[in-house]
Short mmCIF file of C-alpha atoms and ligand atoms in Angstrom, two decimals:
data_model
loop_
_atom_site.label_atom_id
_atom_site.label_comp_id
_atom_site.label_asym_id
_atom_site.label_seq_id
_atom_site.Cartn_x
_atom_site.Cartn_y
_atom_site.Cartn_z
CA MET A 1 -2.69 21.90 22.52
CA ASN A 2 -3.31 18.23 23.21
CA ASN A 3 -2.12 16.74 26.43
CA LEU A 4 1.18 15.01 25.97
CA ASN A 5 1.31 11.40 27.01
CA PHE A 6 4.02 9.12 25.66
CA ASP A 7 2.59 5.95 27.14
CA PRO A 8 2.06 3.81 24.01
CA ILE A 9 -1.33 2.56 25.21
CA VAL A 10 -2.72 5.99 26.08
CA LEU A 11 -1.27 7.42 22.88
CA THR A 12 -2.91 4.66 20.84
CA GLN A 13 -6.22 5.48 22.53
CA ASN A 14 -5.84 9.19 21.86
CA LEU A 15 -5.14 8.52 18.19
CA VAL A 16 -8.00 6.02 17.82
CA ARG A 17 -10.38 8.62 19.28
CA CYS A 18 -9.78 10.79 16.19
CA PRO A 19 -12.25 9.43 13.61
CA SER A 20 -9.77 9.99 10.78
CA ILE A 21 -11.56 8.23 7.92
CA THR A 22 -9.68 9.03 4.70
CA PRO A 23 -9.15 11.86 3.87
CA LYS A 24 -10.35 13.46 7.13
CA ASP A 25 -7.58 13.96 9.66
CA SER A 26 -9.75 14.74 12.70
CA GLY A 27 -6.79 15.92 14.78
CA ALA A 28 -4.64 12.78 14.59
CA LEU A 29 -1.74 14.52 12.84
CA ASP A 30 -1.84 17.33 15.41
CA ILE A 31 -1.41 14.85 18.25
CA ILE A 32 1.65 13.37 16.56
CA GLU A 33 3.06 16.80 15.74
CA ASN A 34 2.65 17.99 19.34
CA HIS A 35 4.48 14.97 20.74
CA LEU A 36 7.33 15.17 18.24
CA ASN A 37 7.64 18.93 18.64
CA ASN A 38 8.03 18.39 22.34
CA LEU A 39 10.93 16.00 21.67
CA GLY A 40 12.72 18.62 19.58
CA PHE A 41 11.64 17.46 16.12
CA ASN A 42 11.30 19.94 13.33
CA CYS A 43 7.73 19.40 12.14
CA GLN A 44 6.21 20.40 8.85
CA LYS A 45 2.66 19.86 7.69
CA LEU A 46 2.64 19.03 4.00
CA PRO A 47 -0.83 19.36 2.48
CA PHE A 48 -0.95 18.16 -1.12
CA SER A 49 -3.76 18.27 -3.66
CA GLY A 50 -4.45 17.81 -7.34
CA ASP A 51 -3.89 14.94 -9.77
CA ASN A 52 -7.59 14.05 -9.75
CA SER A 53 -7.70 13.34 -6.05
CA TYR A 54 -8.84 15.06 -2.87
CA GLU A 55 -6.57 17.23 -0.71
CA VAL A 56 -4.62 15.42 1.98
CA ASN A 57 -2.74 16.66 5.00
CA ASN A 58 0.58 15.01 5.81
CA LEU A 59 3.33 15.44 8.37
CA PHE A 60 7.11 15.33 7.95
CA ALA A 61 9.06 15.55 11.21
CA THR A 62 12.81 15.27 11.55
CA ILE A 63 15.55 15.50 14.16
CA GLY A 64 19.35 15.37 13.88
CA THR A 65 21.77 16.91 11.41
CA THR A 66 24.52 14.36 10.79
CA GLY A 67 24.93 10.63 10.47
CA LYS A 68 22.69 7.87 9.18
CA HIS A 69 19.10 8.72 8.41
CA LEU A 70 16.35 6.36 9.55
CA ALA A 71 12.72 7.08 8.75
CA PHE A 72 9.51 5.70 10.20
CA ALA A 73 6.58 5.79 7.78
CA GLY A 74 2.93 5.43 8.64
CA HIS A 75 -0.60 6.65 8.07
CA THR A 76 -3.20 8.13 10.38
CA ASP A 77 -6.17 7.52 8.11
CA VAL A 78 -8.47 4.58 8.69
CA VAL A 79 -11.10 2.74 6.68
CA PRO A 80 -14.75 3.40 7.60
CA PRO A 81 -16.11 1.35 10.52
CA GLY A 82 -19.01 -0.06 8.50
CA ASN A 83 -22.16 -0.75 10.49
CA GLU A 84 -21.42 0.75 13.91
CA GLU A 85 -24.25 -1.28 15.46
CA SER A 86 -22.23 -4.43 14.84
CA TRP A 87 -19.36 -3.19 17.01
CA LYS A 88 -19.03 -4.35 20.60
CA TYR A 89 -17.90 -0.82 21.56
CA PRO A 90 -18.24 2.38 19.53
CA PRO A 91 -15.48 2.18 16.89
CA PHE A 92 -13.76 5.40 17.96
CA SER A 93 -14.10 4.94 21.72
CA ALA A 94 -10.77 3.11 22.14
CA THR A 95 -12.31 1.01 24.89
CA ILE A 96 -10.02 -1.35 26.76
CA ASP A 97 -11.62 -4.61 27.83
CA ASN A 98 -10.01 -7.88 28.82
CA ASN A 99 -6.49 -6.76 27.80
CA LYS A 100 -7.64 -5.68 24.37
CA LEU A 101 -7.84 -2.16 23.00
CA TYR A 102 -10.73 -1.91 20.56
CA GLY A 103 -11.23 0.60 17.80
CA ARG A 104 -11.04 1.33 14.10
CA GLY A 105 -7.38 1.96 13.29
CA SER A 106 -6.08 0.39 16.50
CA GLU A 107 -4.20 -2.27 14.53
CA ASP A 108 -3.95 -0.50 11.15
CA MET A 109 -1.97 1.43 12.22
CA LYS A 110 -2.29 3.82 15.10
CA SER A 111 -0.81 1.51 17.75
CA ASN A 112 2.30 1.18 15.59
CA ILE A 113 2.71 4.96 15.34
CA ALA A 114 2.13 5.31 19.08
CA CYS A 115 4.79 2.66 19.80
CA PHE A 116 7.34 4.35 17.58
CA ILE A 117 6.71 7.79 19.12
CA SER A 118 6.90 6.28 22.61
CA ALA A 119 10.15 4.46 21.76
CA THR A 120 11.58 7.67 20.30
CA ASN A 121 10.71 9.52 23.50
CA GLU A 122 12.61 6.96 25.57
CA PHE A 123 15.50 6.94 23.13
CA ILE A 124 15.89 10.72 23.23
CA SER A 125 15.56 10.89 27.02
CA LYS A 126 18.35 8.31 27.25
CA TYR A 127 20.74 9.55 24.57
CA GLY A 128 19.78 13.19 24.05
CA LYS A 129 18.74 15.13 20.97
CA GLU A 130 22.29 14.92 19.61
CA PHE A 131 22.30 11.14 19.39
CA GLY A 132 24.56 11.05 16.36
CA GLY A 133 22.06 10.37 13.61
CA LYS A 134 18.95 11.56 11.84
CA LEU A 135 15.44 10.29 12.50
CA SER A 136 12.33 11.28 10.56
CA PHE A 137 8.62 10.52 10.63
CA ILE A 138 6.78 10.37 7.32
CA ILE A 139 3.10 10.33 8.27
CA THR A 140 0.35 10.55 5.70
CA GLY A 141 -3.40 10.99 5.98
CA ASP A 142 -4.08 8.97 2.84
CA GLU A 143 -2.88 5.40 2.59
CA GLU A 144 -6.19 3.54 2.66
CA LYS A 145 -7.75 5.24 -0.36
CA ASP A 146 -6.24 7.00 -3.40
CA ALA A 147 -2.70 7.39 -1.95
CA VAL A 148 -2.13 10.10 -4.57
CA ASN A 149 -1.44 13.10 -2.33
CA GLY A 150 0.28 11.27 0.52
CA THR A 151 3.54 9.39 0.92
CA LYS A 152 4.36 9.50 -2.78
CA LYS A 153 4.33 13.31 -2.83
CA MET A 154 6.10 13.60 0.52
CA LEU A 155 8.95 11.54 -0.89
CA GLU A 156 9.10 13.71 -4.02
CA TRP A 157 9.12 16.78 -1.74
CA SER A 158 11.94 15.35 0.39
CA LYS A 159 14.01 14.67 -2.70
CA GLN A 160 13.51 18.24 -3.92
CA ASN A 161 14.68 19.40 -0.49
CA ASN A 162 17.80 17.21 -0.66
CA ILE A 163 16.64 14.98 2.17
CA VAL A 164 18.26 11.58 1.73
CA LEU A 165 16.88 8.58 3.59
CA ASP A 166 19.11 5.59 4.28
CA GLN A 167 16.56 3.16 5.65
CA CYS A 168 12.84 3.16 6.40
CA ILE A 169 10.56 1.15 8.68
CA VAL A 170 6.89 1.06 7.74
CA GLY A 171 4.68 0.45 10.76
CA GLU A 172 2.06 -1.75 9.09
CA PRO A 173 0.78 -4.73 11.07
CA THR A 174 3.02 -7.62 10.00
CA SER A 175 3.42 -9.89 13.02
CA ASN A 176 1.59 -13.19 13.10
CA GLN A 177 1.45 -15.20 16.34
CA GLU A 178 3.95 -13.10 18.29
CA ILE A 179 5.42 -9.62 17.89
CA GLY A 180 8.26 -9.74 15.39
CA ASP A 181 7.75 -13.29 14.12
CA LYS A 182 7.03 -11.94 10.66
CA ILE A 183 8.26 -8.86 8.81
CA LYS A 184 7.63 -7.80 5.24
CA VAL A 185 10.48 -7.33 2.82
CA GLY A 186 8.44 -6.94 -0.31
CA ARG A 187 4.98 -6.86 -1.73
CA ARG A 188 3.12 -8.34 -4.62
CA GLY A 189 2.03 -6.01 -7.39
CA ILE A 190 -1.58 -5.29 -8.33
CA ILE A 191 -3.10 -4.90 -11.75
CA THR A 192 -6.76 -4.76 -12.76
CA PHE A 193 -8.14 -5.28 -16.25
CA TYR A 194 -11.59 -4.00 -17.20
CA LEU A 195 -12.66 -6.03 -20.23
CA SER A 196 -15.49 -5.12 -22.61
CA VAL A 197 -16.64 -7.48 -25.31
CA LYS A 198 -18.92 -6.21 -28.05
CA GLY A 199 -20.91 -8.56 -30.28
CA ILE A 200 -24.20 -8.21 -32.14
CA GLN A 201 -27.52 -8.21 -30.35
CA GLY A 202 -30.27 -10.47 -31.59
CA HIS A 203 -33.17 -12.82 -30.90
CA THR A 204 -32.15 -16.08 -29.27
CA ALA A 205 -34.32 -17.80 -31.90
CA SER A 206 -32.31 -16.18 -34.73
CA ALA A 207 -28.82 -16.72 -33.43
CA HIS A 208 -27.33 -16.84 -36.93
CA ARG A 209 -27.90 -13.09 -37.28
CA ALA A 210 -26.33 -12.26 -33.88
CA GLU A 211 -23.00 -12.70 -32.16
CA ASN A 212 -23.19 -13.50 -28.47
CA ALA A 213 -20.73 -11.33 -26.49
CA THR A 214 -21.08 -13.55 -23.42
CA HIS A 215 -19.88 -16.64 -25.22
CA HIS A 216 -16.67 -14.96 -26.31
CA LEU A 217 -16.05 -13.35 -22.94
CA THR A 218 -16.45 -16.62 -21.05
CA LYS A 219 -14.11 -18.33 -23.48
CA LEU A 220 -11.51 -15.62 -22.88
CA LEU A 221 -11.92 -15.78 -19.09
CA ASN A 222 -11.63 -19.55 -19.18
CA ASN A 223 -8.39 -19.30 -21.11
CA LEU A 224 -7.02 -16.75 -18.64
CA ILE A 225 -7.51 -19.05 -15.66
CA SER A 226 -6.74 -22.33 -17.40
CA ALA A 227 -3.09 -22.23 -16.34
CA PRO A 228 -1.37 -20.58 -13.38
CA LEU A 229 0.77 -17.56 -14.16
CA ASP A 230 3.66 -19.13 -12.24
CA ASN A 231 4.39 -21.38 -9.28
CA GLY A 232 5.90 -18.70 -7.07
CA ASN A 233 9.53 -18.65 -5.99
CA LYS A 234 11.72 -18.48 -2.90
CA ASN A 235 10.39 -15.08 -1.88
CA PHE A 236 6.88 -14.98 -3.26
CA LEU A 237 3.64 -16.95 -3.37
CA PRO A 238 2.34 -17.88 -6.82
CA SER A 239 0.66 -14.98 -8.62
CA SER A 240 -3.12 -15.05 -8.39
CA ILE A 241 -5.61 -14.27 -11.16
CA GLN A 242 -9.10 -13.51 -9.87
CA ILE A 243 -12.17 -12.77 -11.95
CA ALA A 244 -13.82 -10.15 -9.77
CA THR A 245 -16.93 -9.34 -11.83
CA ILE A 246 -18.84 -10.58 -14.86
CA ASP A 247 -21.59 -8.24 -16.06
CA VAL A 248 -23.99 -8.69 -18.94
CA GLY A 249 -26.88 -6.56 -17.78
CA ASN A 250 -29.33 -8.51 -19.88
CA THR A 251 -32.82 -8.70 -18.42
CA ALA A 252 -34.54 -10.77 -21.10
CA ALA A 253 -34.12 -14.48 -21.70
CA ASN A 254 -34.83 -14.18 -25.42
CA ILE A 255 -32.14 -11.62 -26.22
CA ILE A 256 -28.61 -12.42 -27.22
CA PRO A 257 -26.54 -9.77 -25.44
CA GLU A 258 -24.44 -7.34 -27.41
CA MET A 259 -22.13 -6.35 -24.54
CA ALA A 260 -20.41 -8.36 -21.82
CA LYS A 261 -17.93 -7.03 -19.30
CA ALA A 262 -15.59 -8.48 -16.74
CA THR A 263 -13.04 -7.31 -14.20
CA VAL A 264 -9.87 -9.32 -13.69
CA ASN A 265 -7.69 -8.52 -10.69
CA ILE A 266 -4.18 -9.98 -10.50
CA ARG A 267 -1.79 -10.01 -7.52
CA TYR A 268 1.59 -10.79 -9.00
CA ASN A 269 5.07 -11.62 -7.81
CA ASP A 270 8.44 -10.41 -9.09
CA LEU A 271 8.33 -12.76 -12.09
CA HIS A 272 5.99 -10.25 -13.77
CA ASN A 273 5.37 -6.56 -14.15
CA SER A 274 2.43 -4.46 -15.34
CA LYS A 275 3.86 -4.29 -18.87
CA SER A 276 4.40 -8.05 -19.22
CA LEU A 277 0.91 -8.75 -17.85
CA THR A 278 -0.71 -6.26 -20.19
CA GLU A 279 1.02 -8.05 -23.08
CA TRP A 280 -0.13 -11.39 -21.66
CA MET A 281 -3.73 -10.12 -21.62
CA GLN A 282 -3.49 -8.75 -25.17
CA LYS A 283 -2.15 -12.07 -26.43
CA HIS A 284 -5.06 -13.96 -24.87
CA ILE A 285 -7.52 -11.50 -26.39
CA ASN A 286 -5.90 -11.88 -29.81
CA ASP A 287 -6.05 -15.67 -29.52
CA VAL A 288 -9.82 -15.58 -29.04
CA PHE A 289 -10.87 -12.58 -31.11
CA ASP A 290 -8.52 -12.56 -34.11
CA LYS A 291 -10.61 -15.25 -35.76
CA ILE A 292 -13.95 -13.55 -35.12
CA ASP A 293 -15.24 -10.76 -37.39
CA LYS A 294 -18.40 -9.86 -35.55
CA ALA A 295 -17.10 -9.45 -31.99
CA SER A 296 -14.25 -7.54 -30.45
CA CYS A 297 -12.71 -7.00 -27.05
CA VAL A 298 -11.15 -3.86 -25.61
CA PHE A 299 -9.80 -3.28 -22.12
CA GLU A 300 -8.66 -0.65 -19.67
CA VAL A 301 -5.82 -1.22 -17.25
CA GLU A 302 -5.31 0.05 -13.72
CA ALA A 303 -1.84 -0.70 -12.38
CA ASN A 304 -1.53 0.12 -8.67
CA GLY A 305 2.07 -0.64 -7.91
CA GLU A 306 4.65 -3.10 -9.17
CA SER A 307 5.85 -5.99 -7.05
CA PHE A 308 9.12 -5.44 -5.24
CA LEU A 309 11.58 -7.19 -2.99
CA THR A 310 14.03 -5.57 -0.59
CA LYS A 311 17.02 -7.92 -0.62
CA PRO A 312 17.85 -9.06 2.92
CA GLY A 313 20.33 -6.40 4.02
CA LYS A 314 21.37 -4.16 6.86
CA LEU A 315 17.88 -3.28 8.00
CA SER A 316 16.38 -6.76 8.10
CA THR A 317 19.50 -8.00 9.94
CA LEU A 318 19.17 -5.22 12.53
CA ILE A 319 15.46 -5.90 12.93
CA THR A 320 16.06 -9.63 13.41
CA LYS A 321 18.72 -8.89 16.04
CA SER A 322 16.51 -6.38 17.88
CA ILE A 323 13.52 -8.72 17.93
CA SER A 324 15.49 -11.61 19.38
CA GLU A 325 17.15 -9.37 21.98
CA VAL A 326 13.77 -8.17 23.23
CA THR A 327 11.73 -11.35 22.93
CA GLY A 328 14.48 -13.83 23.76
CA ARG A 329 13.43 -15.89 20.77
CA ASN A 330 16.20 -17.28 18.62
CA SER A 331 14.09 -18.11 15.61
CA LYS A 332 14.41 -15.62 12.81
CA PRO A 333 11.31 -13.74 11.66
CA GLU A 334 9.67 -14.89 8.48
CA LEU A 335 10.66 -12.51 5.67
CA ALA A 336 7.32 -12.29 3.91
CA THR A 337 5.91 -10.67 0.78
CA ASP A 338 2.24 -11.65 1.09
CA GLY A 339 -0.84 -9.55 1.80
CA GLY A 340 -2.11 -6.37 0.22
CA THR A 341 -0.28 -3.29 -0.83
CA SER A 342 1.23 -0.53 1.36
CA ASP A 343 3.11 2.74 0.99
CA ALA A 344 6.36 0.72 1.01
CA ARG A 345 5.71 0.45 -2.74
CA PHE A 346 6.63 4.17 -3.04
CA ILE A 347 9.43 4.18 -0.45
CA LYS A 348 11.30 1.30 -2.11
CA ASP A 349 12.33 3.72 -4.89
CA TYR A 350 14.17 5.90 -2.35
CA CYS A 351 15.78 3.61 0.23
CA GLU A 352 15.87 0.18 1.83
CA VAL A 353 12.43 -0.44 3.36
CA VAL A 354 11.06 -3.10 5.70
CA GLU A 355 7.63 -3.35 7.32
CA LEU A 356 7.47 -4.28 10.99
CA GLY A 357 4.47 -3.85 13.23
CA ILE A 358 1.82 -5.27 15.52
CA ARG A 359 0.02 -8.58 14.93
CA ASN A 360 -2.03 -8.73 11.77
CA GLN A 361 -5.37 -10.17 12.82
CA THR A 362 -8.41 -7.85 12.74
CA LEU A 363 -7.55 -4.91 10.47
CA HIS A 364 -10.50 -3.50 8.52
CA GLN A 365 -12.88 -5.78 10.46
CA VAL A 366 -15.67 -5.04 12.90
CA ASP A 367 -14.24 -5.04 16.46
CA GLU A 368 -10.69 -4.34 15.26
CA PHE A 369 -8.45 -4.59 18.32
CA VAL A 370 -4.89 -4.93 19.56
CA PHE A 371 -3.62 -6.78 22.61
CA ILE A 372 -2.26 -4.46 25.33
CA GLU A 373 0.72 -6.81 25.78
CA ASP A 374 1.52 -6.58 22.07
CA ILE A 375 1.64 -2.78 22.25
CA LYS A 376 4.12 -2.96 25.13
CA MET A 377 6.26 -5.51 23.32
CA LEU A 378 6.30 -3.62 20.03
CA GLN A 379 7.36 -0.43 21.81
CA LYS A 380 10.34 -2.32 23.27
CA VAL A 381 11.28 -3.78 19.89
CA TYR A 382 11.21 -0.35 18.25
CA LEU A 383 13.32 1.12 21.07
CA LYS A 384 15.90 -1.67 20.72
CA LEU A 385 15.91 -1.14 17.00
CA LEU A 386 16.67 2.57 17.44
CA GLU A 387 19.50 1.70 19.86
CA ASN A 388 20.98 -0.87 17.50
CA TYR A 389 20.56 1.31 14.45
CA PHE A 390 22.33 4.28 16.02
CA ASN A 391 25.00 2.06 17.67
CA LYS A 392 24.02 2.82 21.24
CA ILE A 393 24.72 -0.64 22.58
ZN1 LIG B 1 -2.24 0.36 7.04
#
């Protein structure tokens, strides 16, 4: 049994000291389970496997039997530290220096989990286990990698068990300059196209007998980026088309290559979806290749989540109120949709979801850290949010 310590800074350190690189858990889920058990939560480990991915351990913890149901969602897994020599302190040492807590996962997102557990501890000590609502933790060990046997399956499991969530906070790092100045109410979608063009190989001196795959691929890529997909809208930045790779694999200067490949990665807003973008790609391919007999282009698609927007509603209003009550700031947080993807993409199909967490500044980098003051502030914001959500003030 781990020592219980609900101080959000110590708890962050204890979690960071578990080197839980996806899909290894390294004891992080046990620490959370022990703390929540102690508060009277009903905890269930939910290991899932299959669907062409590795096995993942997850934790669902819940308290309360009646009233509104709020969930906190997060992940204990972290990305690898990279070259450990480059780190100022060992990446899993959770060293505190100059008011900063260093370590892989400190920002993304163990400090956020620690703050929510710490706030829950204070909330339950103040209002008791029968506080008139339901509160659950949905914690996965696989957000950073495949995300196949994590949050998605926990949500399916909860539905099968007639667990209905009303609202959900995802503890990803969203703040910018100050805690709570930015929250996320949506995310852009991601789609990747793997293009393969096939022509006819030949001697560069006898080009009339060959068909250069590279020429056709570059024409297609040029067409794809010649005009923006859109100009963005009130809630989203413009969609972005990025050519991530171009591969010909030709080692000789006197050979016309037969094959040419490229990877195109698109981050798109709510003006598109994976189906409309796949049609867009096919149209561009037809435009270039319909007229050519001797070359063709095929592609594979990987769609990793549609874009979504949670319409400003009850939860974002409550969050805004709680942030200004704690920080004393009157300015409303920015309701953003930028950045990468998160498990909110799965949760949005079940309930209203908003992401609110620590400042987004060093995640996935060498010397990832969080400010001690930010941890304290975030814990207070989460506590106020619990009080406002369950009408305790
Ligand atoms: Zn994260």
